[in-house]
Amino acid sequence: MKNIVILISGRGSNMEAIVRACAAEGWNARIAAVVSNRPEAPGLAFARERGIATAVVDHTGYPDRDAFDAELARVLDGHEPDVIALAGFMRILGPSFVQRYERRLLNVHPSLLPAFTGLHTHRRAIEAGCKLHGATVHFVTAALDHGPIILQAAVPVLPGDTEATLSARVLAREHAIYPKAVRWVVEGVLREEAGVVTHTGGESQLLM
């Protein structure tokens, strides 16, 4: 059975989606722990209520990113993670940390990568006049929001959309694709060649 560790900084709605899908779909995996860099993160309560181990590695208690990364790695390694899912984890992880968990570390980003890396993706998509927007699950690399793409979901940008309305529509798609991508990694059905990820069973990697 594979061990999944989920990293959060706040409410952790994508964490909740992964936890629920793992239980409902009977994955050959368990949520080994939920770890936050913020002691007050609401998502920790959700995990504890379900008997999932939790831990806090408060980034404010470390002198630099390397020290924080080292302690986070120590905590993660205690749970022997096969998959680590960043679910609203608002810390940039250093290259050594990312390399340590290469191809075990996943992230969901609220845009159709490689478009709109970084922050304020929904506002930028509206300002650019995009007619299609969405979310991407990808393997994490040292380059921010540039890892190999596992799965994407697209949503239309509607006339009159605001940052809030578009964000809500994209988040609903994140809740659909992130659990699916984690399950694929658990099942070992992904192949990567030259930075391109494909599903060995031919399942679509785009949700419309």
Short mmCIF file of C-alpha atoms in Angstrom, two decimals:
data_model
loop_
_atom_site.label_atom_id
_atom_site.label_comp_id
_atom_site.label_asym_id
_atom_site.label_seq_id
_atom_site.Cartn_x
_atom_site.Cartn_y
_atom_site.Cartn_z
CA MET A 1 0.00 0.00 0.00
CA LYS A 2 1.34 3.41 -1.03
CA ASN A 3 1.73 6.29 1.42
CA ILE A 4 0.39 9.71 0.42
CA VAL A 5 1.41 12.84 2.32
CA ILE A 6 -0.42 16.09 1.61
CA LEU A 7 1.06 19.54 2.28
CA ILE A 8 -1.28 22.45 2.99
CA SER A 9 -1.14 26.06 4.16
CA GLY A 10 -4.82 26.84 4.63
CA ARG A 11 -8.26 25.31 4.17
CA GLY A 12 -6.96 22.49 2.02
CA SER A 13 -9.99 21.93 -0.21
CA ASN A 14 -7.87 19.95 -2.67
CA MET A 15 -6.57 17.92 0.27
CA GLU A 16 -10.18 17.15 1.20
CA ALA A 17 -10.90 16.05 -2.37
CA ILE A 18 -7.93 13.67 -2.36
CA VAL A 19 -8.82 12.23 1.06
CA ARG A 20 -12.42 11.60 0.01
CA ALA A 21 -11.50 10.08 -3.36
CA CYS A 22 -8.92 7.74 -1.79
CA ALA A 23 -11.58 6.38 0.58
CA ALA A 24 -14.48 6.28 -1.88
CA GLU A 25 -12.54 4.70 -4.74
CA GLY A 26 -10.58 2.21 -2.64
CA TRP A 27 -7.10 3.16 -3.79
CA ASN A 28 -4.22 0.89 -2.89
CA ALA A 29 -2.96 3.76 -0.76
CA ARG A 30 -3.53 5.60 2.47
CA ILE A 31 -3.27 9.23 3.47
CA ALA A 32 -0.30 8.83 5.79
CA ALA A 33 -0.23 12.46 6.97
CA VAL A 34 -1.27 16.03 6.35
CA VAL A 35 1.49 18.56 7.03
CA SER A 36 1.16 22.34 7.19
CA ASN A 37 3.57 25.22 7.43
CA ARG A 38 0.90 27.21 9.32
CA PRO A 39 -0.26 26.03 12.77
CA GLU A 40 -3.67 27.67 12.29
CA ALA A 41 -4.42 26.02 8.91
CA PRO A 42 -8.11 24.95 8.99
CA GLY A 43 -7.34 21.83 6.94
CA LEU A 44 -5.52 20.27 9.88
CA ALA A 45 -8.82 19.90 11.75
CA PHE A 46 -10.39 18.10 8.80
CA ALA A 47 -7.52 15.59 8.79
CA ARG A 48 -7.55 15.04 12.56
CA GLU A 49 -11.30 14.42 12.54
CA ARG A 50 -10.65 11.56 10.12
CA GLY A 51 -7.84 10.01 12.13
CA ILE A 52 -5.11 11.16 9.77
CA ALA A 53 -1.76 12.03 11.32
CA THR A 54 -0.92 15.74 11.19
CA ALA A 55 2.21 17.78 11.68
CA VAL A 56 3.21 21.43 11.57
CA VAL A 57 6.54 22.73 10.32
CA ASP A 58 6.14 26.45 10.91
CA HIS A 59 8.31 28.28 8.38
CA THR A 60 8.57 31.31 10.67
CA GLY A 61 10.68 29.30 13.08
CA TYR A 62 13.59 28.74 10.68
CA PRO A 63 16.35 31.17 9.68
CA ASP A 64 16.22 30.38 5.96
CA ARG A 65 14.59 28.20 3.34
CA ASP A 66 17.26 25.50 3.52
CA ALA A 67 16.68 25.01 7.24
CA PHE A 68 12.91 24.85 6.73
CA ASP A 69 13.27 22.42 3.82
CA ALA A 70 15.54 20.16 5.89
CA GLU A 71 13.05 19.93 8.75
CA LEU A 72 10.14 19.41 6.36
CA ALA A 73 12.03 16.58 4.68
CA ARG A 74 12.74 14.99 8.06
CA VAL A 75 9.04 15.05 8.92
CA LEU A 76 8.01 13.72 5.52
CA ASP A 77 10.54 10.90 5.58
CA GLY A 78 9.05 9.73 8.87
CA HIS A 79 5.92 8.80 6.89
CA GLU A 80 7.82 7.07 4.04
CA PRO A 81 5.93 8.95 1.30
CA ASP A 82 5.39 7.43 -2.13
CA VAL A 83 3.43 10.49 -3.25
CA ILE A 84 3.58 14.05 -1.89
CA ALA A 85 0.75 16.34 -2.98
CA LEU A 86 1.06 20.09 -2.61
CA ALA A 87 -2.50 21.28 -1.95
CA GLY A 88 -2.42 25.03 -1.51
CA PHE A 89 1.02 24.83 0.08
CA MET A 90 2.24 28.42 -0.11
CA ARG A 91 5.98 27.93 0.20
CA ILE A 92 8.54 27.71 -2.59
CA LEU A 93 10.65 24.59 -2.10
CA GLY A 94 14.36 24.62 -2.86
CA PRO A 95 16.03 22.64 -5.68
CA SER A 96 17.61 20.10 -3.31
CA PHE A 97 14.25 19.36 -1.69
CA VAL A 98 12.55 18.96 -5.05
CA GLN A 99 15.30 16.65 -6.31
CA ARG A 100 15.03 14.52 -3.18
CA TYR A 101 11.40 13.71 -4.02
CA GLU A 102 11.70 13.74 -7.81
CA ARG A 103 8.57 12.40 -9.53
CA ARG A 104 6.90 11.85 -6.16
CA LEU A 105 6.06 15.54 -5.70
CA LEU A 106 2.88 16.87 -7.34
CA ASN A 107 1.24 20.28 -7.52
CA VAL A 108 -2.00 21.70 -8.87
CA HIS A 109 -1.83 25.15 -10.47
CA PRO A 110 -4.85 27.28 -11.39
CA SER A 111 -4.06 27.86 -15.07
CA LEU A 112 -3.47 25.91 -18.24
CA LEU A 113 0.28 25.72 -17.94
CA PRO A 114 2.60 26.90 -19.34
CA ALA A 115 0.32 29.96 -19.40
CA PHE A 116 0.11 32.18 -16.33
CA THR A 117 2.67 30.73 -13.96
CA GLY A 118 2.83 32.32 -10.54
CA LEU A 119 0.06 34.28 -8.81
CA HIS A 120 -3.21 36.01 -9.79
CA THR A 121 -3.85 33.62 -12.65
CA HIS A 122 -7.59 34.26 -12.95
CA ARG A 123 -7.22 38.03 -13.05
CA ARG A 124 -4.47 37.76 -15.65
CA ALA A 125 -6.52 35.39 -17.82
CA ILE A 126 -9.47 37.81 -17.81
CA GLU A 127 -7.24 40.81 -18.52
CA ALA A 128 -5.59 38.96 -21.41
CA GLY A 129 -8.98 38.28 -22.98
CA CYS A 130 -8.59 34.50 -22.75
CA LYS A 131 -11.63 32.49 -23.81
CA LEU A 132 -10.34 29.31 -22.14
CA HIS A 133 -8.75 28.92 -18.73
CA GLY A 134 -8.33 26.03 -16.34
CA ALA A 135 -6.08 24.05 -14.01
CA THR A 136 -3.05 21.79 -14.33
CA VAL A 137 -1.63 18.98 -12.20
CA HIS A 138 2.08 18.56 -12.79
CA PHE A 139 5.20 17.01 -11.34
CA VAL A 140 7.18 19.59 -9.38
CA THR A 141 10.59 20.66 -10.63
CA ALA A 142 12.98 23.36 -9.48
CA ALA A 143 11.46 25.75 -12.04
CA LEU A 144 8.31 27.24 -10.50
CA ASP A 145 5.13 25.92 -12.16
CA HIS A 146 7.05 24.33 -15.03
CA GLY A 147 7.08 20.59 -14.28
CA PRO A 148 5.86 17.85 -16.64
CA ILE A 149 2.08 18.05 -17.08
CA ILE A 150 0.02 15.08 -15.86
CA LEU A 151 -3.55 16.25 -16.30
CA GLN A 152 -5.39 19.43 -17.23
CA ALA A 153 -8.97 20.69 -17.03
CA ALA A 154 -10.37 23.54 -19.11
CA VAL A 155 -13.21 25.95 -18.35
CA PRO A 156 -14.62 28.75 -20.51
CA VAL A 157 -14.04 32.35 -19.55
CA LEU A 158 -17.55 33.77 -19.68
CA PRO A 159 -18.64 37.33 -20.48
CA GLY A 160 -18.87 39.24 -17.22
CA ASP A 161 -16.62 36.82 -15.33
CA THR A 162 -14.86 38.26 -12.31
CA GLU A 163 -11.76 36.92 -10.65
CA ALA A 164 -14.00 35.34 -8.00
CA THR A 165 -16.44 33.63 -10.38
CA LEU A 166 -13.70 32.27 -12.61
CA SER A 167 -11.71 31.11 -9.59
CA ALA A 168 -14.69 29.16 -8.24
CA ARG A 169 -15.25 27.42 -11.57
CA VAL A 170 -11.58 26.48 -11.87
CA LEU A 171 -11.40 25.24 -8.27
CA ALA A 172 -14.25 22.81 -8.92
CA ARG A 173 -12.18 21.35 -11.77
CA GLU A 174 -9.10 21.15 -9.53
CA HIS A 175 -11.12 18.98 -7.16
CA ALA A 176 -11.82 16.61 -10.05
CA ILE A 177 -8.38 16.34 -11.62
CA TYR A 178 -6.06 16.38 -8.60
CA PRO A 179 -7.38 13.16 -7.02
CA LYS A 180 -7.31 11.47 -10.42
CA ALA A 181 -3.70 12.46 -11.01
CA VAL A 182 -2.65 11.26 -7.55
CA ARG A 183 -4.42 7.95 -8.19
CA TRP A 184 -2.56 7.55 -11.48
CA VAL A 185 0.77 8.01 -9.71
CA VAL A 186 -0.28 5.49 -7.04
CA GLU A 187 -1.23 3.01 -9.76
CA GLY A 188 2.00 3.55 -11.69
CA VAL A 189 0.22 4.12 -15.00
CA LEU A 190 2.18 7.18 -16.13
CA ARG A 191 5.16 7.21 -18.47
CA GLU A 192 7.44 10.18 -19.06
CA GLU A 193 9.63 10.68 -22.09
CA ALA A 194 11.51 13.89 -22.84
CA GLY A 195 9.44 15.74 -20.27
CA VAL A 196 6.09 14.62 -21.70
CA VAL A 197 3.83 12.50 -19.48
CA THR A 198 1.40 10.02 -21.01
CA HIS A 199 -1.09 7.58 -19.50
CA THR A 200 -0.08 4.04 -20.43
CA GLY A 201 -3.72 2.97 -20.62
CA GLY A 202 -4.67 5.76 -22.98
CA GLU A 203 -6.93 7.66 -20.58
CA SER A 204 -7.57 11.26 -21.56
CA GLN A 205 -5.33 13.75 -19.80
CA LEU A 206 -7.70 16.62 -20.53
CA LEU A 207 -10.99 17.24 -18.78
CA MET A 208 -13.35 19.63 -20.56
#
